[in-house]
Short mmCIF file of C-alpha atoms in Angstrom, two decimals:
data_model
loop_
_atom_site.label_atom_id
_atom_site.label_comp_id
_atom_site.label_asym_id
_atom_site.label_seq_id
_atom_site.Cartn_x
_atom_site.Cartn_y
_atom_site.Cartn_z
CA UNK A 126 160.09 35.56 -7.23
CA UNK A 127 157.19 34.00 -9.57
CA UNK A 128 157.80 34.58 -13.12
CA UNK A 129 156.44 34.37 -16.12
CA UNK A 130 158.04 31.22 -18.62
CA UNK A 131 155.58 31.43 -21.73
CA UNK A 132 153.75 32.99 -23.39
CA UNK A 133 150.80 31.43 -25.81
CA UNK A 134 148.33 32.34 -28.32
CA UNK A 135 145.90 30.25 -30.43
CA UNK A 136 144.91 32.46 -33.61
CA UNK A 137 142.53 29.52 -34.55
CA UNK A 138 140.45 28.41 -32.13
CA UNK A 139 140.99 24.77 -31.62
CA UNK A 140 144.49 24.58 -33.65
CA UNK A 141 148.12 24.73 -32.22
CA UNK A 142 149.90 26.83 -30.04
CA UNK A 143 151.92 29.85 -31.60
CA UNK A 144 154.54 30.34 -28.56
CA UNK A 145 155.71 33.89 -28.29
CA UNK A 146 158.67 35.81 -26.40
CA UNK A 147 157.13 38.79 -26.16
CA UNK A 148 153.48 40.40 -26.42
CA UNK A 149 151.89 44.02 -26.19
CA UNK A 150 148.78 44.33 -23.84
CA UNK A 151 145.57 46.30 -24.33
CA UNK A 152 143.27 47.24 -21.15
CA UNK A 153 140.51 45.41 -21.33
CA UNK A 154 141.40 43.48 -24.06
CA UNK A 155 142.10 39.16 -24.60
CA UNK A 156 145.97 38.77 -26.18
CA UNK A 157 146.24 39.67 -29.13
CA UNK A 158 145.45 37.44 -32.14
CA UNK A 159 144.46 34.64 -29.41
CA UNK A 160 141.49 32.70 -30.90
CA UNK A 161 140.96 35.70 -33.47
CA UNK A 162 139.39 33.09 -35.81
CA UNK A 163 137.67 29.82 -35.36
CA UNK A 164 136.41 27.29 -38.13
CA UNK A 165 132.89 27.32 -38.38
CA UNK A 166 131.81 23.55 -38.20
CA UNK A 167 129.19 23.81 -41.07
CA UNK A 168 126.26 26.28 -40.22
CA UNK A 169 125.75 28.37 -37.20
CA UNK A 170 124.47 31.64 -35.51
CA UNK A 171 127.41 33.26 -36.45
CA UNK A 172 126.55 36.47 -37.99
CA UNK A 173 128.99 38.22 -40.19
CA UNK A 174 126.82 41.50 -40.29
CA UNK A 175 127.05 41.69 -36.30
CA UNK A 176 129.69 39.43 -35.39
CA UNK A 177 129.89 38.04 -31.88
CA UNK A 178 130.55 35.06 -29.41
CA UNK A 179 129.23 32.03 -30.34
CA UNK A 180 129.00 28.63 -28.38
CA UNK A 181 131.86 26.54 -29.05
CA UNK A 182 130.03 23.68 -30.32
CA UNK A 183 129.25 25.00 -33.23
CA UNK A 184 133.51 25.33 -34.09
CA UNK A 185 136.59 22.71 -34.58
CA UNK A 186 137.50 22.28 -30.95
CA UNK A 187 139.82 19.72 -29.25
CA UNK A 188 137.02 18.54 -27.10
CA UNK A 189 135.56 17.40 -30.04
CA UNK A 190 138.10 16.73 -32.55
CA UNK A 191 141.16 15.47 -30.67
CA UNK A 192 143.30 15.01 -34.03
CA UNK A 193 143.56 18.47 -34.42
CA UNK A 194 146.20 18.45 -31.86
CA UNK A 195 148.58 16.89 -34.34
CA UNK A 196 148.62 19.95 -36.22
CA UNK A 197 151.57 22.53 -36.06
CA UNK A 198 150.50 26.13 -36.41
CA UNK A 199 152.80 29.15 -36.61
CA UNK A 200 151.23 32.76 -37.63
CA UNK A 201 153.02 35.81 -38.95
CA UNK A 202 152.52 39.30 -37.89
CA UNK A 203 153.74 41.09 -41.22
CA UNK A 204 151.97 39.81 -43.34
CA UNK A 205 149.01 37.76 -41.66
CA UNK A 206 150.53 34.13 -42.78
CA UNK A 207 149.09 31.19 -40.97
CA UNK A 208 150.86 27.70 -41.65
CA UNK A 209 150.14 24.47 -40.07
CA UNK A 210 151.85 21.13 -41.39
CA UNK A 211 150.64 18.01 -39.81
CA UNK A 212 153.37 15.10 -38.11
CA UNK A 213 156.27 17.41 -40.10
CA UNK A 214 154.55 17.35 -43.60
CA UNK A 215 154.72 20.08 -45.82
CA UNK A 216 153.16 23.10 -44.60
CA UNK A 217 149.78 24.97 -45.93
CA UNK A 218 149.86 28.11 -45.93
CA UNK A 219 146.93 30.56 -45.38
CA UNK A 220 146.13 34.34 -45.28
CA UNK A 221 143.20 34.22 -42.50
CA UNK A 222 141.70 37.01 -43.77
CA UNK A 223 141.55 35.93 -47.30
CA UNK A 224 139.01 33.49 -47.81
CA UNK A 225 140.34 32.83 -51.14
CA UNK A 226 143.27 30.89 -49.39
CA UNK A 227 141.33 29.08 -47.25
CA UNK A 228 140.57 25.93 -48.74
CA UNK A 229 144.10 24.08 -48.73
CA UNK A 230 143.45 24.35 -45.28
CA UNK A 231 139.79 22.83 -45.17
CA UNK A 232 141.50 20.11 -47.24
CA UNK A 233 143.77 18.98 -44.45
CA UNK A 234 141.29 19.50 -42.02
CA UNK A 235 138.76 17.03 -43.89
CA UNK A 236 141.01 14.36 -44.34
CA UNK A 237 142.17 14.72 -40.61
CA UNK A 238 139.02 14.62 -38.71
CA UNK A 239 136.47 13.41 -41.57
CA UNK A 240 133.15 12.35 -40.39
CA UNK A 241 133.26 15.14 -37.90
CA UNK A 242 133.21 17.74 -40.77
CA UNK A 243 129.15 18.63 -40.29
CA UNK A 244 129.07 20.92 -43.52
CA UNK A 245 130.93 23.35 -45.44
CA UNK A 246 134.00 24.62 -43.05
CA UNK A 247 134.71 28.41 -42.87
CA UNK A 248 136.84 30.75 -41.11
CA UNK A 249 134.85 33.45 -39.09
CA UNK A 250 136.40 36.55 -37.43
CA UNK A 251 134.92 38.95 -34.88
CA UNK A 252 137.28 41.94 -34.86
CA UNK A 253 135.98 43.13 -31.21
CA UNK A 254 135.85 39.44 -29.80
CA UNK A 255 138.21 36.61 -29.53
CA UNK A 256 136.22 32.82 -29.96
CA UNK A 257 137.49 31.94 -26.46
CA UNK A 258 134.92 29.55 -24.58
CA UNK A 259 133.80 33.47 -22.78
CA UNK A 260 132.53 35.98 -23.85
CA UNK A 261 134.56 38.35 -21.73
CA UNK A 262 137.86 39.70 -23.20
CA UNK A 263 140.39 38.07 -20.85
CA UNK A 264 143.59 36.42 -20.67
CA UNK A 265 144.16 32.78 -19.56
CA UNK A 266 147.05 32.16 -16.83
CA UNK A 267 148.36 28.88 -15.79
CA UNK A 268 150.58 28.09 -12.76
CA UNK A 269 153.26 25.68 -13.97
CA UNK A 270 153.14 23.91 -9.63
CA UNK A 271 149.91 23.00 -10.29
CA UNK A 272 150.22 21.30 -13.66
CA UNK A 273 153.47 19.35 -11.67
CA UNK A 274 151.43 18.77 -8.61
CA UNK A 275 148.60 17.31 -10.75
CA UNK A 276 151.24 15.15 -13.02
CA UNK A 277 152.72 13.42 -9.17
CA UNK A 278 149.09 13.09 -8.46
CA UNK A 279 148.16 11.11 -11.88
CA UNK A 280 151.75 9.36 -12.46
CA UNK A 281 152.28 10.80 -16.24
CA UNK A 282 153.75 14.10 -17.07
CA UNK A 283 151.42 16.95 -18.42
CA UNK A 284 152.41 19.52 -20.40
CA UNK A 285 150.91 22.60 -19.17
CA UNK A 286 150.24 23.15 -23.75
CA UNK A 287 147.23 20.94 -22.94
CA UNK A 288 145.65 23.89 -21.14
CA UNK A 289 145.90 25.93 -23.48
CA UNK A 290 146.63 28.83 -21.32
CA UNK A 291 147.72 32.35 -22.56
CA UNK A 292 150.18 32.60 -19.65
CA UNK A 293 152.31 30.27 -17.95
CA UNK A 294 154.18 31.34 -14.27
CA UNK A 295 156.43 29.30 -12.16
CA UNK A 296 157.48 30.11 -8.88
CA UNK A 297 154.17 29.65 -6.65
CA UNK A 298 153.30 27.01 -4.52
CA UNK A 299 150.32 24.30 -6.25
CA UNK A 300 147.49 25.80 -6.47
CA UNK A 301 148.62 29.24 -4.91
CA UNK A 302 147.01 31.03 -7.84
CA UNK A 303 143.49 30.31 -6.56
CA UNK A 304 144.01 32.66 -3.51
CA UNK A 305 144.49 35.95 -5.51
CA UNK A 306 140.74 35.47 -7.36
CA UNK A 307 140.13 39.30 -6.71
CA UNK A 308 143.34 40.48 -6.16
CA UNK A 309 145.40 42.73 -9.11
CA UNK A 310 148.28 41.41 -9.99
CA UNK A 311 151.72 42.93 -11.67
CA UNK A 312 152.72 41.32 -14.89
CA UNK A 313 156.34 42.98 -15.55
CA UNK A 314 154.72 46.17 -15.57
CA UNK A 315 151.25 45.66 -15.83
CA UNK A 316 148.65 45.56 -14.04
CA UNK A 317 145.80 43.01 -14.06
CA UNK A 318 142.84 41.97 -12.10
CA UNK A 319 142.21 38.04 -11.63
CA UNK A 320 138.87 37.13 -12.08
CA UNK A 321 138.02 33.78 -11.89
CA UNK A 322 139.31 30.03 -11.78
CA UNK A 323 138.89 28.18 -14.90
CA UNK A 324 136.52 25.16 -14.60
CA UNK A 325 138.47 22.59 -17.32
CA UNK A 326 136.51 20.99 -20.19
CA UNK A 327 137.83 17.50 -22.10
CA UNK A 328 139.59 19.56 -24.37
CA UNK A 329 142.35 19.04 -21.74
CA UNK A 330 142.20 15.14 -21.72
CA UNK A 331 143.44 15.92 -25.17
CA UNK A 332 147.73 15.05 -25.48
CA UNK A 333 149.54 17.66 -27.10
CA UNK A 334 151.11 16.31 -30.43
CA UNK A 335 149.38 12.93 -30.40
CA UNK A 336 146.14 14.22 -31.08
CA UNK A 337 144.08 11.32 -28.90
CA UNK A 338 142.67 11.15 -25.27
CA UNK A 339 145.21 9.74 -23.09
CA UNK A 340 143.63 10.59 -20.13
CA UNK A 341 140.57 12.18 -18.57
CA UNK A 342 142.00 15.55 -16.99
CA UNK A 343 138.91 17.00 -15.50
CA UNK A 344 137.98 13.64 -13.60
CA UNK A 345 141.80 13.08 -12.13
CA UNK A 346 141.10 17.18 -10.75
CA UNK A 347 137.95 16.00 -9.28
CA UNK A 348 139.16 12.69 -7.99
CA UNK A 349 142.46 14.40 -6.24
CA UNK A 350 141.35 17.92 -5.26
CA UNK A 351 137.32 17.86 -5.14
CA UNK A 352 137.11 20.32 -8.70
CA UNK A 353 137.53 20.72 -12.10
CA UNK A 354 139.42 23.84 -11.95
CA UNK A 355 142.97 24.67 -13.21
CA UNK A 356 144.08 27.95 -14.26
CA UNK A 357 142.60 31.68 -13.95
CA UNK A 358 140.98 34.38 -15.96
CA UNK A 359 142.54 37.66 -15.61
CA UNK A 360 141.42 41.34 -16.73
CA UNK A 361 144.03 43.48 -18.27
CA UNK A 362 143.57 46.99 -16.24
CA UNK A 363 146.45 48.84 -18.42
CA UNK A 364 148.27 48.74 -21.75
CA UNK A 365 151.89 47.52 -21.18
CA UNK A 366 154.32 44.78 -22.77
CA UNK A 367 155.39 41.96 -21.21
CA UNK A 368 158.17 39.29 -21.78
CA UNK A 369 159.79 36.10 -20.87
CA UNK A 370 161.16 36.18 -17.23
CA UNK A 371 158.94 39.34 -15.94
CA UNK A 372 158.18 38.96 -12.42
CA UNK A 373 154.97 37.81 -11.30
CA UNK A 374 153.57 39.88 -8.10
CA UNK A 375 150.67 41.21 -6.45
CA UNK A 376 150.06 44.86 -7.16
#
């Protein structure tokens, strides 16, 4: 039977992956802490008196700023700790919701991407809205056949990281996952509704780790299977946990 073999949030948009073996789900909610924050790219329409989804563009993002792949990120529950070293350095530690601590971390940033810095740098937080590239709360899910069927098709391993997925499921055939758009679907125990395909940006031509482009993902999709799509957007339907090794099903 499919099942699920990781588990991934991003608590800054843009920034490393912060693997978990475990995670509570909300109905109708994204995972939690998954793009929480995102570094505002010098000024933008975000509003901090009515806080809401903004356009990517105007945030770090791998599309734009590959080198921020090199970054390792880890974030604490208990006491809201986010550290991120870069190539094994000496980590910086942050509290992201204490803009006091922030600026070790616009430091690194600076002298990691430089002349893409457009202005003063700044964490922003919507507490109803993650700063995914939707405005809908949903969770990302990624079927680990695909990302192999795609790596015969291109002659290089992919991680399925470079995705940048939520979920990650093995057991399905390649590109199985596209048949249940508007089916619900059994996590462990709960129960989800799958939306939509995800139509992949060049944030994905981005290698994990090496922070460069090593090779165009969304043009190698195109060129072998006539889209851009990998991955699907899924609506939780019902609080529940879920784990490392649930079952994947249909409902």
């Amino acid at each position: 039977m499919p099942q699920l073999t990781a588990i991934t949030r991003f608590p800054v948009k843009g920034l490393g992956p912060d693997p978990l073996t475990t995670v509570p789900l909300r109905a109708y909610q994204t995972l939690p802490m998954d793009r929480a924050y995102a570094i505002e790219n010098g000024p933008s329409p975000f509003d901090d008196a009515a806080p809401g989804h903004v356009k990517k563009k105007h945030f770090l993002m791998l599309a734009g700023q590959a080198e921020l792949a090199r970054l390792i990120c880890r974030y604490t529950e208990f006491d809201g700790r986010y550290t991120v070293s870069l190539d094994g350095s000496t980590s910086i530690a942050v509290t992201l919701d204490d803009a006091d601590t922030h600026q070790p971390l616009f430091d690194c940033l600076q002298a990691l991407v430089g002349d893409a810095i457009r202005g003063p740098l700044r964490l922003v937080h919507a507490p109803d809205q993650a700063m995914t590239d939707i405005p809908q709360p949903q969770i990302s899910l990624i079927n680990a056949a695909s990302v192999r069927d795609l790596s015969t098709k291109v002659g290089q391993s992919l991680d399925p990281v470079r995705f940048r997925g939520n979920l990650l499921i093995d057991g399905l055939s390649p590109w199985e996952e596209f048949e249940l758009v508007g089916q619900e679907v059994r996590i462990g125990g709960v129960k989800c509704r799958v939306e939509s395909r995800i139509r992949r940006c060049a944030a994905t031509s981005v290698h994990p780790g090496k922070g460069e482009r090593d090779i165009d993902v969304p043009a190698a999709l195109f060129e072998h299977y006539g889209h851009m799509d990998c991955g699907l957007y899924l609506t939780v339907l019902e609080d529940g946990e879920i784990a490392l090794g649930d079952p994947f099903s249909l409902a």
